[in-house]
Coordinates of C-alpha atoms in Angstrom, one line a residue:
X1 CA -16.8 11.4 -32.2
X2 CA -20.2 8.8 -32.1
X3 CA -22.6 10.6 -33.9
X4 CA -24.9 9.5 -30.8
X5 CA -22.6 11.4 -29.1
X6 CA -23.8 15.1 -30.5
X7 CA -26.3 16.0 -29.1
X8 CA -26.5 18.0 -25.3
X9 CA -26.9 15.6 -22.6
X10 CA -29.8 18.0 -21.1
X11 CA -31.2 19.9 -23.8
X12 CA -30.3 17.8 -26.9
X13 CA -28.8 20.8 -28.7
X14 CA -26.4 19.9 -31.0
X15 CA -23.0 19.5 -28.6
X16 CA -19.2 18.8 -28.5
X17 CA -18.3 19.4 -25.2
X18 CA -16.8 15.8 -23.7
X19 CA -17.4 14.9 -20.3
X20 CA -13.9 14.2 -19.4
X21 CA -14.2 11.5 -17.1
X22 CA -16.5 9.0 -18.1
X23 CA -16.0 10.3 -21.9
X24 CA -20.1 8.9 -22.8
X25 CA -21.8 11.9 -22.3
X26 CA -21.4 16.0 -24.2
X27 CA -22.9 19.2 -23.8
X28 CA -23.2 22.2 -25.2
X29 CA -21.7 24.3 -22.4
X30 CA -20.2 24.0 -19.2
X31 CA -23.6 25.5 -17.7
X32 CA -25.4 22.4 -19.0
X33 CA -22.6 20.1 -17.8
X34 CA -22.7 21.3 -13.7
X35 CA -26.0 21.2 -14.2
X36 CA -26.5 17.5 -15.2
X37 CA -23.9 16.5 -13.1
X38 CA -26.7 17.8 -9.8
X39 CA -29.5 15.7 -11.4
X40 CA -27.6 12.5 -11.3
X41 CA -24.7 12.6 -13.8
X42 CA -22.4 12.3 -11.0
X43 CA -23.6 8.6 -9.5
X44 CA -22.9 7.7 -13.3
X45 CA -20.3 9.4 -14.1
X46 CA -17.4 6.3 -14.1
X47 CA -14.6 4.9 -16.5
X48 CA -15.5 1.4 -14.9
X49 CA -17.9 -0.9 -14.6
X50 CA -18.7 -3.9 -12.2
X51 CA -18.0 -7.2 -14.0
X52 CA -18.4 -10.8 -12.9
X53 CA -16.2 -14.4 -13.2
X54 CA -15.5 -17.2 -11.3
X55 CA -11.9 -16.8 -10.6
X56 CA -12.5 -13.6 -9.5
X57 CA -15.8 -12.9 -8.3
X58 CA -16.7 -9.2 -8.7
X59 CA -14.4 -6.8 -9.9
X60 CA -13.8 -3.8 -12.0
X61 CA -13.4 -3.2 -15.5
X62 CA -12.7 0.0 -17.4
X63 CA -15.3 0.9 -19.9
X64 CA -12.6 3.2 -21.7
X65 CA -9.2 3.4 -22.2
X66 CA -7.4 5.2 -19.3
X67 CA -4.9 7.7 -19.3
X68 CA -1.8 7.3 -17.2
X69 CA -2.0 9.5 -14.1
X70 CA -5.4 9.7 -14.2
X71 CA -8.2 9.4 -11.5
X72 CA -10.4 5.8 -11.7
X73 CA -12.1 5.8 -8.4
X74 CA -12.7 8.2 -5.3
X75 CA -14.4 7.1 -2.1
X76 CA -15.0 8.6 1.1
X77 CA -14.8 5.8 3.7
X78 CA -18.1 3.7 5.1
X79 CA -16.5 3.2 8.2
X80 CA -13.0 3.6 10.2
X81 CA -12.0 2.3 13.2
X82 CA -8.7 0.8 15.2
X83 CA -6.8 -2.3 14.1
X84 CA -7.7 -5.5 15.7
X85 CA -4.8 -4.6 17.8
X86 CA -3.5 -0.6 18.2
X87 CA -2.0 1.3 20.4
X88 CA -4.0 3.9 22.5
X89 CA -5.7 5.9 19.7
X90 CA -8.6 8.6 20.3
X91 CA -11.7 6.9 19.1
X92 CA -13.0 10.5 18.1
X93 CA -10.6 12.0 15.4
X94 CA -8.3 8.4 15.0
X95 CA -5.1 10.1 15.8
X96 CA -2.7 8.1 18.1
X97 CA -2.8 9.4 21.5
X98 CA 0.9 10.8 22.4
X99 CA 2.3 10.0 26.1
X100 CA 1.0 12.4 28.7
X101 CA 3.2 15.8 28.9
X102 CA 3.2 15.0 32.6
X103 CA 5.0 11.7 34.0
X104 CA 2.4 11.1 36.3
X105 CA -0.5 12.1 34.2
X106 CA -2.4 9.5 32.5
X107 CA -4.8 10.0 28.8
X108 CA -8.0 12.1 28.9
X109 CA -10.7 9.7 29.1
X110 CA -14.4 10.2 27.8
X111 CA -16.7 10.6 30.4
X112 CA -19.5 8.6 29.8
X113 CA -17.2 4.9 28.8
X114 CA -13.5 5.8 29.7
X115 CA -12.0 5.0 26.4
X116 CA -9.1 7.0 25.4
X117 CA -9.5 10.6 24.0
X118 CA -7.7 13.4 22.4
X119 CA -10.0 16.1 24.7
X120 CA -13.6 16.8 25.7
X121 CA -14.2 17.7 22.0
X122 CA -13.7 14.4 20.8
X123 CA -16.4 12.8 23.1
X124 CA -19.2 14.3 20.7
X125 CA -17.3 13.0 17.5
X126 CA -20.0 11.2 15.7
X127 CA -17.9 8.2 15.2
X128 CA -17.6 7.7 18.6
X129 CA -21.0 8.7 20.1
X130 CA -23.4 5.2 18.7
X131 CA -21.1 3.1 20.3
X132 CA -20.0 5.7 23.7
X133 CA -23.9 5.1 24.4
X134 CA -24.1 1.5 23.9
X135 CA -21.2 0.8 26.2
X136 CA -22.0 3.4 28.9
X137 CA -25.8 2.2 28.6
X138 CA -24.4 -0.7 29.9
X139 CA -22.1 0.1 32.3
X140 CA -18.9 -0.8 30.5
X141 CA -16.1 1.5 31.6
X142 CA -13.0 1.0 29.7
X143 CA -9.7 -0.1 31.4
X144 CA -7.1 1.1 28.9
X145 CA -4.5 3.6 30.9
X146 CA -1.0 5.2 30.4
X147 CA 2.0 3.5 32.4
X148 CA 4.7 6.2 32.8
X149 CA 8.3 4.8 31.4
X150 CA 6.1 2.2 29.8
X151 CA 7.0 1.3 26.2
X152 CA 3.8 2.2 23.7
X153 CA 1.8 -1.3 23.8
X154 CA -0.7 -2.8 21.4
X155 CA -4.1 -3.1 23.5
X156 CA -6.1 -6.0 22.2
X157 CA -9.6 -4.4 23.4
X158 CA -9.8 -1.9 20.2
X159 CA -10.6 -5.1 18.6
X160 CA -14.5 -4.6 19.5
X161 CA -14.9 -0.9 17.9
X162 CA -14.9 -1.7 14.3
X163 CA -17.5 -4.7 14.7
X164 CA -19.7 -2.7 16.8
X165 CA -19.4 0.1 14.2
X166 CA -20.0 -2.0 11.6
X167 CA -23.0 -4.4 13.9
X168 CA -24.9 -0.3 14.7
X169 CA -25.4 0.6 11.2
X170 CA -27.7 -1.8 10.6
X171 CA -30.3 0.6 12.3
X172 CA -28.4 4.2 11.6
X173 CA -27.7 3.3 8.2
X174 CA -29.8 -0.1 6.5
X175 CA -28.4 1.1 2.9
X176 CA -24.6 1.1 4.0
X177 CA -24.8 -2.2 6.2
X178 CA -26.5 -3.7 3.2
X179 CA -23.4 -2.6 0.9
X180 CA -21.0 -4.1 3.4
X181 CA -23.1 -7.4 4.2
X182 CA -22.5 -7.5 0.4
X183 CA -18.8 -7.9 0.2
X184 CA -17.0 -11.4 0.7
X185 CA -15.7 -12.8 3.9
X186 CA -14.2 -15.9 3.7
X187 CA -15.3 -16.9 7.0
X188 CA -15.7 -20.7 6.9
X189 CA -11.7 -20.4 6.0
X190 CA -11.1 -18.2 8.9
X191 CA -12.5 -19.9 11.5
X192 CA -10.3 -22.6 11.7
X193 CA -7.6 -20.4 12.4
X194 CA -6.2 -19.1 16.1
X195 CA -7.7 -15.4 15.8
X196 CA -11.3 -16.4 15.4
X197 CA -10.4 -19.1 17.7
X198 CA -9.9 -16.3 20.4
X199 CA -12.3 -14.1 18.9
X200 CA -15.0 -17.0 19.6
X201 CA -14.1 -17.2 23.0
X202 CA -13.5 -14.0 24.3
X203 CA -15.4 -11.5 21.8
X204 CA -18.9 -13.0 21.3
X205 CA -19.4 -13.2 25.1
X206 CA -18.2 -9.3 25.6
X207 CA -20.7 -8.4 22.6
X208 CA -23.9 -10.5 23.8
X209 CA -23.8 -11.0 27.7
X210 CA -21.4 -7.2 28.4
X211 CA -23.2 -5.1 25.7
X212 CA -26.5 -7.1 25.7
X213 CA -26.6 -7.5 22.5
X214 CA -28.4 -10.8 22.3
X215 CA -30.4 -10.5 19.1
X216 CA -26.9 -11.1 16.8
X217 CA -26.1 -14.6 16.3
X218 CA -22.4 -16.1 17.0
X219 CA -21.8 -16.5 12.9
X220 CA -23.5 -13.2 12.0
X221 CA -20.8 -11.5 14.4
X222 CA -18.1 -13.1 13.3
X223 CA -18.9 -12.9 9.4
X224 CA -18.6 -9.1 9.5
X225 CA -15.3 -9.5 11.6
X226 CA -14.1 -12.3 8.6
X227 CA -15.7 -9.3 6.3
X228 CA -13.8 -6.3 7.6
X229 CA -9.9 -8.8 7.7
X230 CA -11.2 -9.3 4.2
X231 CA -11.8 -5.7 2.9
X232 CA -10.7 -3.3 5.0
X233 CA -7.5 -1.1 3.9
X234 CA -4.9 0.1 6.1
X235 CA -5.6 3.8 6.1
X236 CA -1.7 5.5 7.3
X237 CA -1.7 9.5 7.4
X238 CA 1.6 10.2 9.3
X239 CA 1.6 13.7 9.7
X240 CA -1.6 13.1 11.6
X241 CA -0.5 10.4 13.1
X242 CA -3.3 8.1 12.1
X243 CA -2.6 4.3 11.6
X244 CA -6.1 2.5 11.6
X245 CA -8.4 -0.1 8.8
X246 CA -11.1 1.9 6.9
X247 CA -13.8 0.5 4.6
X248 CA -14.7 1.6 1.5
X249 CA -17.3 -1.2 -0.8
X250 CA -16.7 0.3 -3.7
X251 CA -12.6 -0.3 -3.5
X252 CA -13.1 -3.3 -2.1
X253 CA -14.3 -5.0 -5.0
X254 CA -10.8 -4.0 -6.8
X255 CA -9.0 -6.9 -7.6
X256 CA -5.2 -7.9 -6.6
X257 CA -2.6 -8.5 -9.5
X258 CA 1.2 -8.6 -8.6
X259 CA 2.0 -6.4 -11.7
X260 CA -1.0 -4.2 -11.4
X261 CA -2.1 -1.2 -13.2
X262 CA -3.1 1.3 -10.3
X263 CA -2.2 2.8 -7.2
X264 CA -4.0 3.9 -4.2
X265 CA -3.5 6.7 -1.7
X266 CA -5.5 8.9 1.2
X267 CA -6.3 12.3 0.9
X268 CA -6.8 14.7 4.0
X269 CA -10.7 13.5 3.9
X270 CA -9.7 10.1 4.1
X271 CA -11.1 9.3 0.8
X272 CA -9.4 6.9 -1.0
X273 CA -8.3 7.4 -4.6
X274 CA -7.1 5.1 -7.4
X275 CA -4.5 6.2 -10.0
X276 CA -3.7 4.6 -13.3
X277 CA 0.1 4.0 -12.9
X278 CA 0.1 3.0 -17.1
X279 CA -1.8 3.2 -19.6
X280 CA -4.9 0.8 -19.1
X281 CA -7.2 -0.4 -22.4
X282 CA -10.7 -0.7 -22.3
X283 CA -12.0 -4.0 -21.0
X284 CA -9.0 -4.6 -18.5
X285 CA -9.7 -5.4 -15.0
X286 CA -8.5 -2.7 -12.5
X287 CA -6.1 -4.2 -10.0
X288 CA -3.7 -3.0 -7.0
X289 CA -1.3 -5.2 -5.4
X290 CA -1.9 -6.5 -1.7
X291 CA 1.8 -7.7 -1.1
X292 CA 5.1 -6.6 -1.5
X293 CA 6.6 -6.2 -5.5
X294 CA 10.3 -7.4 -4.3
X295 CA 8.9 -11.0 -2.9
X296 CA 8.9 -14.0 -4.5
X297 CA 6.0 -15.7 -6.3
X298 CA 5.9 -18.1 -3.0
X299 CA 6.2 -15.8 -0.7
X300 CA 3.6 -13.4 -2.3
X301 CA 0.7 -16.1 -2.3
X302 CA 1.9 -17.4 1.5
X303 CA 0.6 -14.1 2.6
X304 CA -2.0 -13.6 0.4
X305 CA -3.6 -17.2 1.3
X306 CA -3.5 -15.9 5.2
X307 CA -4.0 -12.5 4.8
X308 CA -6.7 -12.9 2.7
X309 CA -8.0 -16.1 1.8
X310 CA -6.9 -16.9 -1.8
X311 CA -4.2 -17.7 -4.2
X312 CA -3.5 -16.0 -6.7
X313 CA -3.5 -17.1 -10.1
X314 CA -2.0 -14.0 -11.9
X315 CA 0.2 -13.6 -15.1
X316 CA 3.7 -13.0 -12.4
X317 CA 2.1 -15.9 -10.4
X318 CA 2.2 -18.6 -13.4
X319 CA 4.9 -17.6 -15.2
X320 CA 8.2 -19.8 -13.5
X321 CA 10.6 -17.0 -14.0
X322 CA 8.5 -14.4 -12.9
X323 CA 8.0 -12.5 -15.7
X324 CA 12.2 -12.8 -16.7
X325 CA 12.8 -11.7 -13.2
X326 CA 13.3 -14.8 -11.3
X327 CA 12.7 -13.5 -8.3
X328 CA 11.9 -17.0 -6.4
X329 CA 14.6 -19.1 -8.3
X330 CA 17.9 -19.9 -6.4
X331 CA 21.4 -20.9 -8.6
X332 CA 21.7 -24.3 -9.1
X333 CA 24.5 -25.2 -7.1
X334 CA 25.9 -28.4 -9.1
X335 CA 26.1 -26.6 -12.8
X336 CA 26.0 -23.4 -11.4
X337 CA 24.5 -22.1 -14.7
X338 CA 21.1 -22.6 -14.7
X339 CA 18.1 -21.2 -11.9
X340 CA 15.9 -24.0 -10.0
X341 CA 12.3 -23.1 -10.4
X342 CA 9.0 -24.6 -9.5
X343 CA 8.0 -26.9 -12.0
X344 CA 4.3 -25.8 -11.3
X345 CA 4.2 -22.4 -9.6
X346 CA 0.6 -22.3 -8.7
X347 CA 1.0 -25.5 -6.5
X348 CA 2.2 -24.8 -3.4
X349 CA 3.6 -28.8 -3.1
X350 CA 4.6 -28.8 -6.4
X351 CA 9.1 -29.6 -6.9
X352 CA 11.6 -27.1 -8.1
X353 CA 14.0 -28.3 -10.5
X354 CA 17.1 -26.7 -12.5
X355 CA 16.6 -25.0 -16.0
X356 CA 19.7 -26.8 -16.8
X357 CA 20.5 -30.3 -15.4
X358 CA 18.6 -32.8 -13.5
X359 CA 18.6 -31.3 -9.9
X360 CA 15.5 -31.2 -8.1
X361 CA 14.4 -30.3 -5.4
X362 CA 11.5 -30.5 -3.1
X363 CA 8.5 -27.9 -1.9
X364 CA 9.5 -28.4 1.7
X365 CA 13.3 -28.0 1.4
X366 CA 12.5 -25.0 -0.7
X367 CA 10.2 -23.1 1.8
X368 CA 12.5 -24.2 4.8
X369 CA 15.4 -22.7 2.7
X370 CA 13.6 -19.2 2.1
X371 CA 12.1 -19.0 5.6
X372 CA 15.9 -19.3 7.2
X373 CA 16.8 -16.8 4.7
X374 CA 14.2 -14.7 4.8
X375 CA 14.5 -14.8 8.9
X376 CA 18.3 -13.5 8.2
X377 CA 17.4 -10.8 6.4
X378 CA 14.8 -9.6 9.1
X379 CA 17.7 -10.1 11.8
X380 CA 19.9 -8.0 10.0
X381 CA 21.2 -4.3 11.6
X382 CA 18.7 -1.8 9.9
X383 CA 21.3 1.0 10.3
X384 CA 24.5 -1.0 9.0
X385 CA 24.9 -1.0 4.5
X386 CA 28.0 -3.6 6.0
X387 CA 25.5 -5.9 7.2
X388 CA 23.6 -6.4 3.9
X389 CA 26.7 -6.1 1.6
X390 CA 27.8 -8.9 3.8
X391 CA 24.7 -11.0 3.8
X392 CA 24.8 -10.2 -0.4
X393 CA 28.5 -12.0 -0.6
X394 CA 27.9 -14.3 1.8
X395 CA 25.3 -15.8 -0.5
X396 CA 26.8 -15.2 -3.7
X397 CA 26.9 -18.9 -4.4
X398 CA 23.1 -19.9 -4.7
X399 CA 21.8 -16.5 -5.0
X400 CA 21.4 -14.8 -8.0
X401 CA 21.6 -10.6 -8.6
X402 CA 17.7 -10.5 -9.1
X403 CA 16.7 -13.5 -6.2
X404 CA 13.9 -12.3 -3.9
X405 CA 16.6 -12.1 -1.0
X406 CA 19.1 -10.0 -2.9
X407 CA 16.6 -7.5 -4.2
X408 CA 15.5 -6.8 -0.7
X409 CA 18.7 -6.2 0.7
X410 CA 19.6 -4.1 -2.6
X411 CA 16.4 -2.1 -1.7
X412 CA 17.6 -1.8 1.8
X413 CA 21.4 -0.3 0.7
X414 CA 19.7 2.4 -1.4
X415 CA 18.2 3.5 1.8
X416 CA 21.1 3.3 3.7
X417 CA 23.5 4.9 1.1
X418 CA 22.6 8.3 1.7
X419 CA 20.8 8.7 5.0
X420 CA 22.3 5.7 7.5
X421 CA 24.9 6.9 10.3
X422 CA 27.7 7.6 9.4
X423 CA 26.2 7.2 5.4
X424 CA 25.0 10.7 5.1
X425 CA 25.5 11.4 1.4
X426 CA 27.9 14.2 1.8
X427 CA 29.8 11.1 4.2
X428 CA 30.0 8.6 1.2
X429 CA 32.8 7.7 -0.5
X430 CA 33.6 7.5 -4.3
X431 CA 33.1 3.9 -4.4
X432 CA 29.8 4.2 -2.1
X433 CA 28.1 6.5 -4.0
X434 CA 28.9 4.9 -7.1
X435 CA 27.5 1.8 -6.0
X436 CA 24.2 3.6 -4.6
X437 CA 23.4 4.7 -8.4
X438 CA 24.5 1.0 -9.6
X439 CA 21.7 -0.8 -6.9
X440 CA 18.9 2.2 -8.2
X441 CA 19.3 1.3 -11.7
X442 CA 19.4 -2.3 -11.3
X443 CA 16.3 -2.2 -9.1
X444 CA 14.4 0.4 -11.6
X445 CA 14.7 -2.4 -14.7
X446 CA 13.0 -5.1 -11.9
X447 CA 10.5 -2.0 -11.6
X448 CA 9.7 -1.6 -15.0
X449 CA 8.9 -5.3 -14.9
X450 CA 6.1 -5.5 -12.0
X451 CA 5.8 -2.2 -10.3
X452 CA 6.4 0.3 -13.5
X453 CA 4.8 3.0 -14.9
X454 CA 3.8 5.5 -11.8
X455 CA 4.8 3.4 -9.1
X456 CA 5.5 4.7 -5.8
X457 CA 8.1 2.4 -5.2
X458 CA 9.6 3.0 -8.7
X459 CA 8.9 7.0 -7.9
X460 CA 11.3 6.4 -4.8
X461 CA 14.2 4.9 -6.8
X462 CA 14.4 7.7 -8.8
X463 CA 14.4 10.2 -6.2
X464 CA 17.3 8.2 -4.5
X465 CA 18.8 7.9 -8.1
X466 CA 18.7 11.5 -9.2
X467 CA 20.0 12.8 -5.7
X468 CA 23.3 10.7 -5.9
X469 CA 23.8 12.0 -9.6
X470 CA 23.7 14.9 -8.6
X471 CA 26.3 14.3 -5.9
X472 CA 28.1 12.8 -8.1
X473 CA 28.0 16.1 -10.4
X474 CA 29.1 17.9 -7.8
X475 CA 32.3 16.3 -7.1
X476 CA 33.5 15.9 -10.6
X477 CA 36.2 17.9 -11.7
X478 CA 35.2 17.1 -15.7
X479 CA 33.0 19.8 -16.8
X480 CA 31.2 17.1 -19.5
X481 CA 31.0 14.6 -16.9
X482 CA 29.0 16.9 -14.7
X483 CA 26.7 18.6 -17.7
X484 CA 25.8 14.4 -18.0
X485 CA 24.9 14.0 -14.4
X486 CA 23.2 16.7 -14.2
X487 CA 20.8 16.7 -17.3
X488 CA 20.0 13.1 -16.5
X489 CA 19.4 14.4 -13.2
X490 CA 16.9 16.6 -14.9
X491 CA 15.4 14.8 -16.8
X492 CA 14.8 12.2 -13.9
X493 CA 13.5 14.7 -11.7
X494 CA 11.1 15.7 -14.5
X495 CA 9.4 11.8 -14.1
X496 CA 9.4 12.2 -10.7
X497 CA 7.1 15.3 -10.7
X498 CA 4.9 13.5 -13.0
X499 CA 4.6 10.3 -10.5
X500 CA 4.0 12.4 -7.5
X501 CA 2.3 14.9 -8.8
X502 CA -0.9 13.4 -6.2
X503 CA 1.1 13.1 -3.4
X504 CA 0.9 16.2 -1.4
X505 CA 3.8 15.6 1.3
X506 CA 6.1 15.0 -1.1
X507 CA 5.9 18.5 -2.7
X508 CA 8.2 20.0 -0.5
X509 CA 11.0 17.4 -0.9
X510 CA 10.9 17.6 -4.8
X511 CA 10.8 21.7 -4.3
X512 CA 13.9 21.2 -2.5
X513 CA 15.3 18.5 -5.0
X514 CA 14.5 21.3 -7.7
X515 CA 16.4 23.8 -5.8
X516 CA 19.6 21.7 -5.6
X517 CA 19.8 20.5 -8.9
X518 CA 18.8 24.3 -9.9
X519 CA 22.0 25.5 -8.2
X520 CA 24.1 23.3 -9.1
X521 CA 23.4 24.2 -13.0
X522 CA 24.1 28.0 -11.9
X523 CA 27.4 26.6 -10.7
X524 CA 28.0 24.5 -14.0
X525 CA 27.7 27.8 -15.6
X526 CA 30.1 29.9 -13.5
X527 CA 32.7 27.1 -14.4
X528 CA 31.7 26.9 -17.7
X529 CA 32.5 30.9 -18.1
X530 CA 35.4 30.6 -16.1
X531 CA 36.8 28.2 -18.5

């Protein structure tokens, strides 16, 4: 330890007491530290720090080395609110309203606006109240209504709540409108495109001249719309059935990498929290990923671009094989050896040629190519493993095992194998469940390359992976072959407590998991004894 690091935050007695989380301060009892932490320990209290570049803007550093598994960041939200379009949600608690238990019923509406509700108790809800006054103030009643035998819709009116939310802090709350007027927007970018189009058109009108609000300017309006598409996280809490965007600054200013070295998830507060999912060194930037790990590098910055408003530039992003993955390369059809990748991966335009021979080929015949595929894959029966083992072979000629395409419907068999109709695991055959532990551990090494450590999604695999093992075990007739399977199924199930050790709703399937694998050792044993 320092030897400035000896002495009692608060009373300067000599100390050796480590504040655990931001590892800069000690004391000389745990009195000393609860009581430092009320005097203002806790705004300081961090394993990060705000840094500046010009690729980046601002972003997060650690100031430490972090463990992996632990806690970087925890925020409560600034603001939540309905996507730009939702279905009917209840504006007070930001549950999804469920069809009326009566056919000819129709939602509980609030009685001063009309929007949607839960019950009376949710007009008081003080996320609705600011704006239920503004809009009845003016006479604004809602139009929104249930449709018995109607398919669930997506009403495009929700797409006022968050900006008024957002536009009504400025008097209820100056310090947290002047932490989101802080945060990038991107607006110049967005307004060239359809949404802010119809957003200028349709939305600026309903804020001034409906709500009277003629003191906000046109660009002022629409730079906190551009500044909530840019920020905002998609807040999802199934159980309660809540699907809408919540702010949070602090998070916000997290950047993206497409191998990054956290993870984020919701807690029944709706706070948001960041795990390290490795090991991260002191000095390294904090980063989650906005896009899916199983897309290619073109693909990936496509929807980053319109999503939101820049390219990435990261280590997965320049490299032409994708870290060794080649995730975005095709076979080269005329030597049928080597994989044709971009010559210059960060330029959109840029060719794609053949590790191997001369073959080239263009941007535009490229993106065309993965857009007809990607298109099939979409189309595809979500229920049917035949469909993507066909679509797999069909394309066995210019797709490679590890091709963006491939991996996708890999991902999607794993799924299937196990839980599709007619699939159910006790339904599989030999040669299915064989080749559902074969697509886990193929898809776990592509893991370990851009989504390792922690990962949810490599957390997943190994659940699907350690419950065919297991099933596997069980229909062996070779004790040795099932003592195998099964320890690895241990051991596997071990990990997996470790990676989802934060999530609470998935306690209950590893408990059962644990209970499985826990009989089938008994049964091992019987055998065993037998024998």
């Amino acid at each position: 330890m320092s030897s400035s690091l000896t002495s009692c935050a608060l009373c300067q007695a000599r100390a050796s007491q480590l504040c655990a989380a931001c590892r800069s301060v000690v004391y000389c009892s745990r009195e000393h530290q609860k009581e430092h932490w009320k005097q203002g320990h806790k705004r300081e209290c961090k394993c990060y720090e705000v840094a500046t570049n010009e690729t980046l803007g601002r972003h997060l550093c650690a100031t430490r080395d972090v463990r992996i598994g632990e806690e970087i960041l925890k925020e409560a939200p600034l603001l939540l609110g309905p996507k730009v379009a939702s279905a009917p949600i209840c504006l007070g608690c930001h549950r999804n309203l469920l069809p009326p238990a009566k056919p000819s019923s129709i939602y509980y509406k609030c009685s001063s606006c009309s929007w949607p509700l839960c019950g009376k108790e949710c007009e008081e809800s003080p996320h609705h109240r600011a704006e239920c006054q503004l809009m009845s103030g003016s006479h604004f009643q809602s139009k929104i209504s249930y449709t018995p035998g109607e398919e669930e819709r997506k009403e495009s009116a929700y797409c006022v709540i968050m900006l008024l939310r957002c536009m009504q802090l400025k008097s209820s709350d100056p310090e947290g409108f002047a932490r989101l007027s802080a945060l990038e927007d991107h607006l110049q970018e967005r307004l060239e495109t359809p949404l802010y189009q119809v957003l200028r058109a349709n939305l600026i009108t309903f804020i001034k001249t409906i709500l009277g609000m003629r003191d906000w300017s046109e660009m002022d309006i629409l730079r906190i719309a551009a500044i909530l598409d840019t920020n905002t996280f998609e807040l999802r809490q199934p159980r309660e059935r809540r699907k809408v965007r919540a702010l949070y600054p602090g998070a916000a200013m997290i950047s993206h990498d497409c191998a990054p070295n956290m993870r984020h998830r919701f807690d029944n507060d709706m706070n948001i929290r960041f795990l390290a999912k490795r090991p991260i060194a002191k000095g390294e930037i904090l980063s989650i990923s906005y896009t899916q790990p199983l897309r290619s590098t073109i693909q990936r910055r496509l929807h980053l671009r319109q999503a939101k408003c820049f390219d990435c530039a990261c280590a997965r992003c320049q490299d032409p094989t994708e870290l060794g993955s080649f995730a975005g390369a095709q076979t080269c059809v005329k030597c049928k050896a080597g994989k044709i990748i971009s010559v210059k991966p960060l330029q959109n335009s840029a060719n794609w040629k053949c590790q191997l021979c001369p073959v080239k080929r263009s941007a535009k015949e490229v993106l065309l190519s993965d857009a007809k595929l990607q298109q099939e894959i979409e189309a595809l029966d979500k229920n049917s493993p035949t469909d993507f083992e066909d679509f797999i072979y069909r394309h066995r000629v210019e797709l490679h095992d590890t091709n963006t395409h491939v991996l996708q419907a890999k991902y999607a068999l794993t799924q299937l194998y196990g839980n599709a109709p007619g699939f159910a695991m006790e339904e599989l055959s030999e040669e299915s469940l064989k080749r559902k532990v074969e697509l886990c551990e193929e898809l776990l090494k592509l893991a370990n390359i851009f989504d390792g450590g922690w990962s949810i999604f490599r957390g997943n695999l190994l659940i699907d992976l350690e419950e065919a093992l297991v099933a596997q075990a069980l229909r062996s007739k070779e004790p040795l072959e099932c003592e195998e399977k099964l320890k690895r199924a241990s051991e596997l199930l071990a990990e997996i407590g470790n990676i989802m050790q934060h999530e609470p709703e998935m306690q209950q399937l590893l408990a059962e998991r644990q209970e499985i694998l826990d009989n089938a050792l008994e049964r091992l044993e019987g055998v065993k004894e037998i024998e």
